[in-house]
Coordinates of C-alpha atoms in Angstrom, one line a residue:
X1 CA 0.0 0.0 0.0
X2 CA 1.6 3.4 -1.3
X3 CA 1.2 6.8 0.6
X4 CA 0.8 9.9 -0.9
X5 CA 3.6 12.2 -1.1
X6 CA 4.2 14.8 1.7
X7 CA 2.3 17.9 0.5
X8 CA -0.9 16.0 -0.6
X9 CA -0.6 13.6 2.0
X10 CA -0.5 16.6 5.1
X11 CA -4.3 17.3 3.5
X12 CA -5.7 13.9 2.3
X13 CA -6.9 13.5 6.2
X14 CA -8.0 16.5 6.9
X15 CA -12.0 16.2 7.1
X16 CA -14.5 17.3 4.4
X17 CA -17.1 19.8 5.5
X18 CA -19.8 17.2 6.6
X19 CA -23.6 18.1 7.0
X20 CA -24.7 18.5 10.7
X21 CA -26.2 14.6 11.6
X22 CA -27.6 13.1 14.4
X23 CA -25.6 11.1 16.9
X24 CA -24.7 7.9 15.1
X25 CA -26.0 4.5 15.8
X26 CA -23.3 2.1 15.9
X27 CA -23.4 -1.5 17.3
X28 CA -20.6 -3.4 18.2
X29 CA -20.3 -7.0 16.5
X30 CA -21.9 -9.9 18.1
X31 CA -19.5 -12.6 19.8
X32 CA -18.8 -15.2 16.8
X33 CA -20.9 -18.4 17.2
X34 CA -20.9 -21.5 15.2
X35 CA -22.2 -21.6 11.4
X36 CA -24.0 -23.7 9.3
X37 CA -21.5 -25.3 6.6
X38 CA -23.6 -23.3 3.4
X39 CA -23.1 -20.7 5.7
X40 CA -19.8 -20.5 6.0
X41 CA -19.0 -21.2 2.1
X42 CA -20.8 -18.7 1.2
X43 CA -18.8 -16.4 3.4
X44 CA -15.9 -17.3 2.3
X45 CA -17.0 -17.0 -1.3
X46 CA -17.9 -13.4 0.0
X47 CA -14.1 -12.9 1.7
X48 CA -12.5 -13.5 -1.2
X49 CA -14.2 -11.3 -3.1
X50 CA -14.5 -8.1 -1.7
X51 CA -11.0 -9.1 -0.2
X52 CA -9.8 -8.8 -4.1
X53 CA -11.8 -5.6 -4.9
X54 CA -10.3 -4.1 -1.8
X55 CA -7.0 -4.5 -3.1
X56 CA -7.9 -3.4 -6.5
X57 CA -9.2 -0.2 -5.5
X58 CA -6.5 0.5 -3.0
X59 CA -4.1 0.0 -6.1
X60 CA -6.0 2.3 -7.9
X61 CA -5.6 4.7 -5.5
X62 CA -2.1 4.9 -5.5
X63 CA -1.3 4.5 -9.0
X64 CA -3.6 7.6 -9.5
X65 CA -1.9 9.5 -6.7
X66 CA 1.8 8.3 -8.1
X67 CA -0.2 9.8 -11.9
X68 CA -0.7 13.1 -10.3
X69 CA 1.9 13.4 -8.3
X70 CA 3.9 13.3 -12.0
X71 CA 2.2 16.0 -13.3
X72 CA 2.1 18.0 -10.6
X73 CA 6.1 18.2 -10.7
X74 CA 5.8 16.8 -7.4
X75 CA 4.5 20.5 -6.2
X76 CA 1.1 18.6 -5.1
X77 CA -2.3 20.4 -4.1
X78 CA -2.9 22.0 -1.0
X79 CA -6.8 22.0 -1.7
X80 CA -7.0 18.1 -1.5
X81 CA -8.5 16.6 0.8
X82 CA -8.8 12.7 0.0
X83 CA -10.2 11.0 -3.1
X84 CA -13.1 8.6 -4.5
X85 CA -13.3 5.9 -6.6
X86 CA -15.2 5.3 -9.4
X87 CA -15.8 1.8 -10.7
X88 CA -16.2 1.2 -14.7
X89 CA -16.6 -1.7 -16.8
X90 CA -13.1 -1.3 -18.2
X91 CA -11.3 0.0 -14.8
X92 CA -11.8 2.6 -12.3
X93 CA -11.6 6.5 -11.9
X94 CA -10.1 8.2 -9.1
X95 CA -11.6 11.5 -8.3
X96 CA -9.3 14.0 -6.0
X97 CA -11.7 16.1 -3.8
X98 CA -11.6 19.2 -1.8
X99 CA -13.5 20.3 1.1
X100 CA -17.1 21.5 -0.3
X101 CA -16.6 18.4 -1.7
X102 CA -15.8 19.0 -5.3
X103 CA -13.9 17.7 -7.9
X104 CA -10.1 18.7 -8.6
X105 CA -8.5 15.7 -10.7
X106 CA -10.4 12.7 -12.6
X107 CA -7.3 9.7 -13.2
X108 CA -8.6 6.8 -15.2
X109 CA -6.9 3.4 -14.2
X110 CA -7.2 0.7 -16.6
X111 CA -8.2 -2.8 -16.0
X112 CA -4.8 -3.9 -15.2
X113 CA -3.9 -1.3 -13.0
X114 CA -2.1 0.9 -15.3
X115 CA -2.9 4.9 -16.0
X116 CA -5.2 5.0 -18.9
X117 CA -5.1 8.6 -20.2
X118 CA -3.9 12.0 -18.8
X119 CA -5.0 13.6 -15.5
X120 CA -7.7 15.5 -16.2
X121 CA -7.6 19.1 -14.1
X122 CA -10.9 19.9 -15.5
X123 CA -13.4 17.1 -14.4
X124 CA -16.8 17.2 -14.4
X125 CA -18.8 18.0 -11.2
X126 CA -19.6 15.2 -8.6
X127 CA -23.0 13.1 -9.1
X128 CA -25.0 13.0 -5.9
X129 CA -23.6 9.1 -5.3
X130 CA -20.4 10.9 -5.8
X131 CA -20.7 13.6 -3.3
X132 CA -22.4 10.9 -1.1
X133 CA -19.3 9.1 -1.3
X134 CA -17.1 11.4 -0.5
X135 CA -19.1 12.9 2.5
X136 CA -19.4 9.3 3.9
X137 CA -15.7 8.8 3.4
X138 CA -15.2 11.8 5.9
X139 CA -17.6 10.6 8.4
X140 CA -15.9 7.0 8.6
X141 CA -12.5 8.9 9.2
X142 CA -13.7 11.4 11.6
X143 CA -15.1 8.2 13.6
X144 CA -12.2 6.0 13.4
X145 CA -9.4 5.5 16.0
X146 CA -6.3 6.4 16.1
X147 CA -4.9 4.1 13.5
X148 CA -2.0 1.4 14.5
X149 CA 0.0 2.6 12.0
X150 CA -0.6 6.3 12.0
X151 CA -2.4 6.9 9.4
X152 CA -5.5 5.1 7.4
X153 CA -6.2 4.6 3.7
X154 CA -10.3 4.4 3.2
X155 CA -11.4 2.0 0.7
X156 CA -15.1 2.2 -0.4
X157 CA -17.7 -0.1 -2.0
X158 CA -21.2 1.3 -2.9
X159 CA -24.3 0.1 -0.8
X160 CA -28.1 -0.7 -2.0
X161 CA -28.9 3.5 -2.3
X162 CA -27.2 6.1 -3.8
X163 CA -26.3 7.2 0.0
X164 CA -25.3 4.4 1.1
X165 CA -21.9 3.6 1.4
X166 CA -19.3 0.8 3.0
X167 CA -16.2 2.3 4.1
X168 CA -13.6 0.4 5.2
X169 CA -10.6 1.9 7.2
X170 CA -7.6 0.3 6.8
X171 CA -4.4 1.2 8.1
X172 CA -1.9 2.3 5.8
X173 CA 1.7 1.7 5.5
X174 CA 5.1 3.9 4.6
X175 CA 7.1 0.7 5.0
X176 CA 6.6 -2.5 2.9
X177 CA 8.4 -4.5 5.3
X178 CA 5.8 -4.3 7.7
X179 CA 2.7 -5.5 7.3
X180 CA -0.3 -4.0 9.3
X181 CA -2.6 -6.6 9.7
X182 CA -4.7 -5.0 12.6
X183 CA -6.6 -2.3 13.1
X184 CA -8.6 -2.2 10.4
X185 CA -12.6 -1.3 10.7
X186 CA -15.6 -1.3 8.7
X187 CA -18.3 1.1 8.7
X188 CA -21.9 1.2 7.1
X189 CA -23.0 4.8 6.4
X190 CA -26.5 5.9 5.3
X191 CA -27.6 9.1 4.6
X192 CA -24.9 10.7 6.4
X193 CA -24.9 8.5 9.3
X194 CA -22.9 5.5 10.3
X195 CA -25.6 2.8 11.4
X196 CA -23.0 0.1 11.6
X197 CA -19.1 -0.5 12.5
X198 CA -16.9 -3.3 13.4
X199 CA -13.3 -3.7 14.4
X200 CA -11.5 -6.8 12.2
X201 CA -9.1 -7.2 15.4
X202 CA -9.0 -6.5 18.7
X203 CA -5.5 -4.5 18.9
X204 CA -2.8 -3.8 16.7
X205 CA -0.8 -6.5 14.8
X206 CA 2.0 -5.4 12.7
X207 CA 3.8 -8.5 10.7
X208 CA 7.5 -8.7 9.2
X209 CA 7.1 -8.7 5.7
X210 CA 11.0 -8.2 4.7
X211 CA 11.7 -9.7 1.5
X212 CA 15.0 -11.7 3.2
X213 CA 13.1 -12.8 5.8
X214 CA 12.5 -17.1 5.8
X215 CA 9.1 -16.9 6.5
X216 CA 7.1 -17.6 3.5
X217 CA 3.4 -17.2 5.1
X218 CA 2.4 -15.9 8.0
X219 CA -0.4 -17.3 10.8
X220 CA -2.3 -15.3 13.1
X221 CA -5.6 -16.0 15.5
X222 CA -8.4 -14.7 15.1
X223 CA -11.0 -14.3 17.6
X224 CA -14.0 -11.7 16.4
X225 CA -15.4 -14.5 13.6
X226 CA -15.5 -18.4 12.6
X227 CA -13.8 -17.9 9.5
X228 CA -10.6 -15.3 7.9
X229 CA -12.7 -12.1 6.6
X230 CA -12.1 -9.8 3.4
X231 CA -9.2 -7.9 5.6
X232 CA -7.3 -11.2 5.5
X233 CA -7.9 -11.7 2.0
X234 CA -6.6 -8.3 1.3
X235 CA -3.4 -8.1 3.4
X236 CA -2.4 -11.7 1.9
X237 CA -2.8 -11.0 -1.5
X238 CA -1.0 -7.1 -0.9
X239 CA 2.0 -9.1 0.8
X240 CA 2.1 -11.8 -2.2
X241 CA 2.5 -14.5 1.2
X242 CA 0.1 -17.4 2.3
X243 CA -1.8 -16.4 5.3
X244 CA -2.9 -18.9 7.9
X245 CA -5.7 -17.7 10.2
X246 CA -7.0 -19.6 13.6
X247 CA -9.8 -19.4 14.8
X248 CA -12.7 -21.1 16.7
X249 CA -13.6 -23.4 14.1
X250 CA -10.2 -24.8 13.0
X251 CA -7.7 -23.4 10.8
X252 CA -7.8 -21.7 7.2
X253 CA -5.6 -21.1 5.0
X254 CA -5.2 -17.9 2.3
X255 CA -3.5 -18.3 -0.8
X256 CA -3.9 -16.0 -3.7
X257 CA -7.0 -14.6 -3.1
X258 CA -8.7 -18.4 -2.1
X259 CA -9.7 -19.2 1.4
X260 CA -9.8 -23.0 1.9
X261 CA -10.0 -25.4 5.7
X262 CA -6.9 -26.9 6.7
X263 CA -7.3 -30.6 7.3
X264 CA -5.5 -32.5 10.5
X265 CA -3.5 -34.5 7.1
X266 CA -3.1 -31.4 5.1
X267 CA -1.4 -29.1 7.8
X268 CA 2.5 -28.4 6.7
X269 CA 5.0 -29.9 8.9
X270 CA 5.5 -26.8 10.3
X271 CA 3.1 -23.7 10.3
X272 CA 4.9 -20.2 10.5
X273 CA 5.6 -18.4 13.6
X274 CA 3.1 -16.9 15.5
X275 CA 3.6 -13.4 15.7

């Protein structure tokens, strides 16, 4: 995961100005419990999937900020104050934001990830799912703890309305040798309010993710739900490691992008360390 550079990054926290809301409703995740088999494959299947979309749009994120960045001279923006993203057909559009918010840069990403035109410093104004987004972005942020790493990098997925919006926070990274698996958090936000949040860990875990290191994969417990959730998925597939997750109902294992049990006869000889 790639941070913005100095001068945009300073402003891409700063919040948006947000409408005045009422308190917001927020429930803390229910204890996990045991599932029903089609239960849990289907949760799995679900993992995996926004796990990889997660990843995707973080990538377009950063390959949109390194795109600006470039034509910027490296001066940045000082009216920035975070970005959207636009899912197409053929890839995704990152939308730079100010304050109000409004628009300031539109970067197309292609399907693979790659720049697929020129910034444009002219872009048209914000649809009301875009402004939505933005605005719901801010709310998450404003909401969020202090992150385990020191800063977050919000990744959003559209809900059932125009207003409604899944943001997860997930904490971001200025070293690639460390890998920080917790204190990420999830929060549903509907018409301007959050109506539901959950942590994806209980404290902070930060892994060693040197390229020298031995370890190959990486294991951690998990204790908030029965099976590894989209957050595992994503930091597995970021690293390019296997990920081995434990947690009341047995152990899983995560390789690229694929969540699958691991039997008594199909465990390795020996797992990776704990950390």
């Amino acid at each position: 995961m790639r941070l913005f550079a100095p001068l945009i990054l300073s402003t891409l926290l700063a919040p948006l100005a947000l409408p005045s809301r009422a308190a917001e409703a927020a429930a803390a995740p229910a204890p996990a419990a045991s599932i029903a088999p089609a239960a849990a494959e289907a949760g799995l299947r679900r993992a995996e999937a926004l796990g990889e979309r997660l990843l995707r749009l973080d990538r377009a994120a950063w390959v949109a900020s390194d795109a600006l960045m470039a034509a910027q001279r490296g001066r940045g923006d000082a009216r920035v104050r975070g970005w959207i993203t636009v899912e197409r057909a053929d890839g995704i559009d990152v939308v730079f934001v100010d304050a109000t918010p409004a628009a300031l840069y539109r970067v197309p990403i292609d399907a693979d990830g790659h720049p697929a035109g020129p910034v444009d410093d002219a872009p048209p104004p914000l649809s009301a799912a875009e402004v939505a987004q933005a605005q719901a972005r801010a709310i998450a942020l404003a909401a969020a703890p202090p992150s385990c790493s020191g800063l977050y990098n919000p990744v959003l997925i559209p809900g059932d309305a125009d207003d409604d919006w899944v943001v997860y926070v997930i904490p971001g990274t200025q070293d690639n040798a460390v890998l920080p698996l917790g204190g990420a958090w999830r929060y549903e936000v509907r018409a301007g309010q959050i109506v539901m949040r959950r942590p994806f860990t209980n404290s902070c875990i930060a892994l060693d993710n040197r390229g020298d290191g031995d370890s190959k994969a990486f294991i951690v417990s998990h204790l908030l739900d029965d099976i590894p959730t989209e957050i595992h998925v994503f930091w597995s597939l970021w690293s390019g490691k296997s990920l081995f997750v434990t947690t009341q109902s047995g152990v899983w294992s995560i390789e690229q992008g694929k969540i699958s049990a691991v039997k008594d006869d199909d465990k390795p000889a020996t797992l990776p360390a704990k950390p």
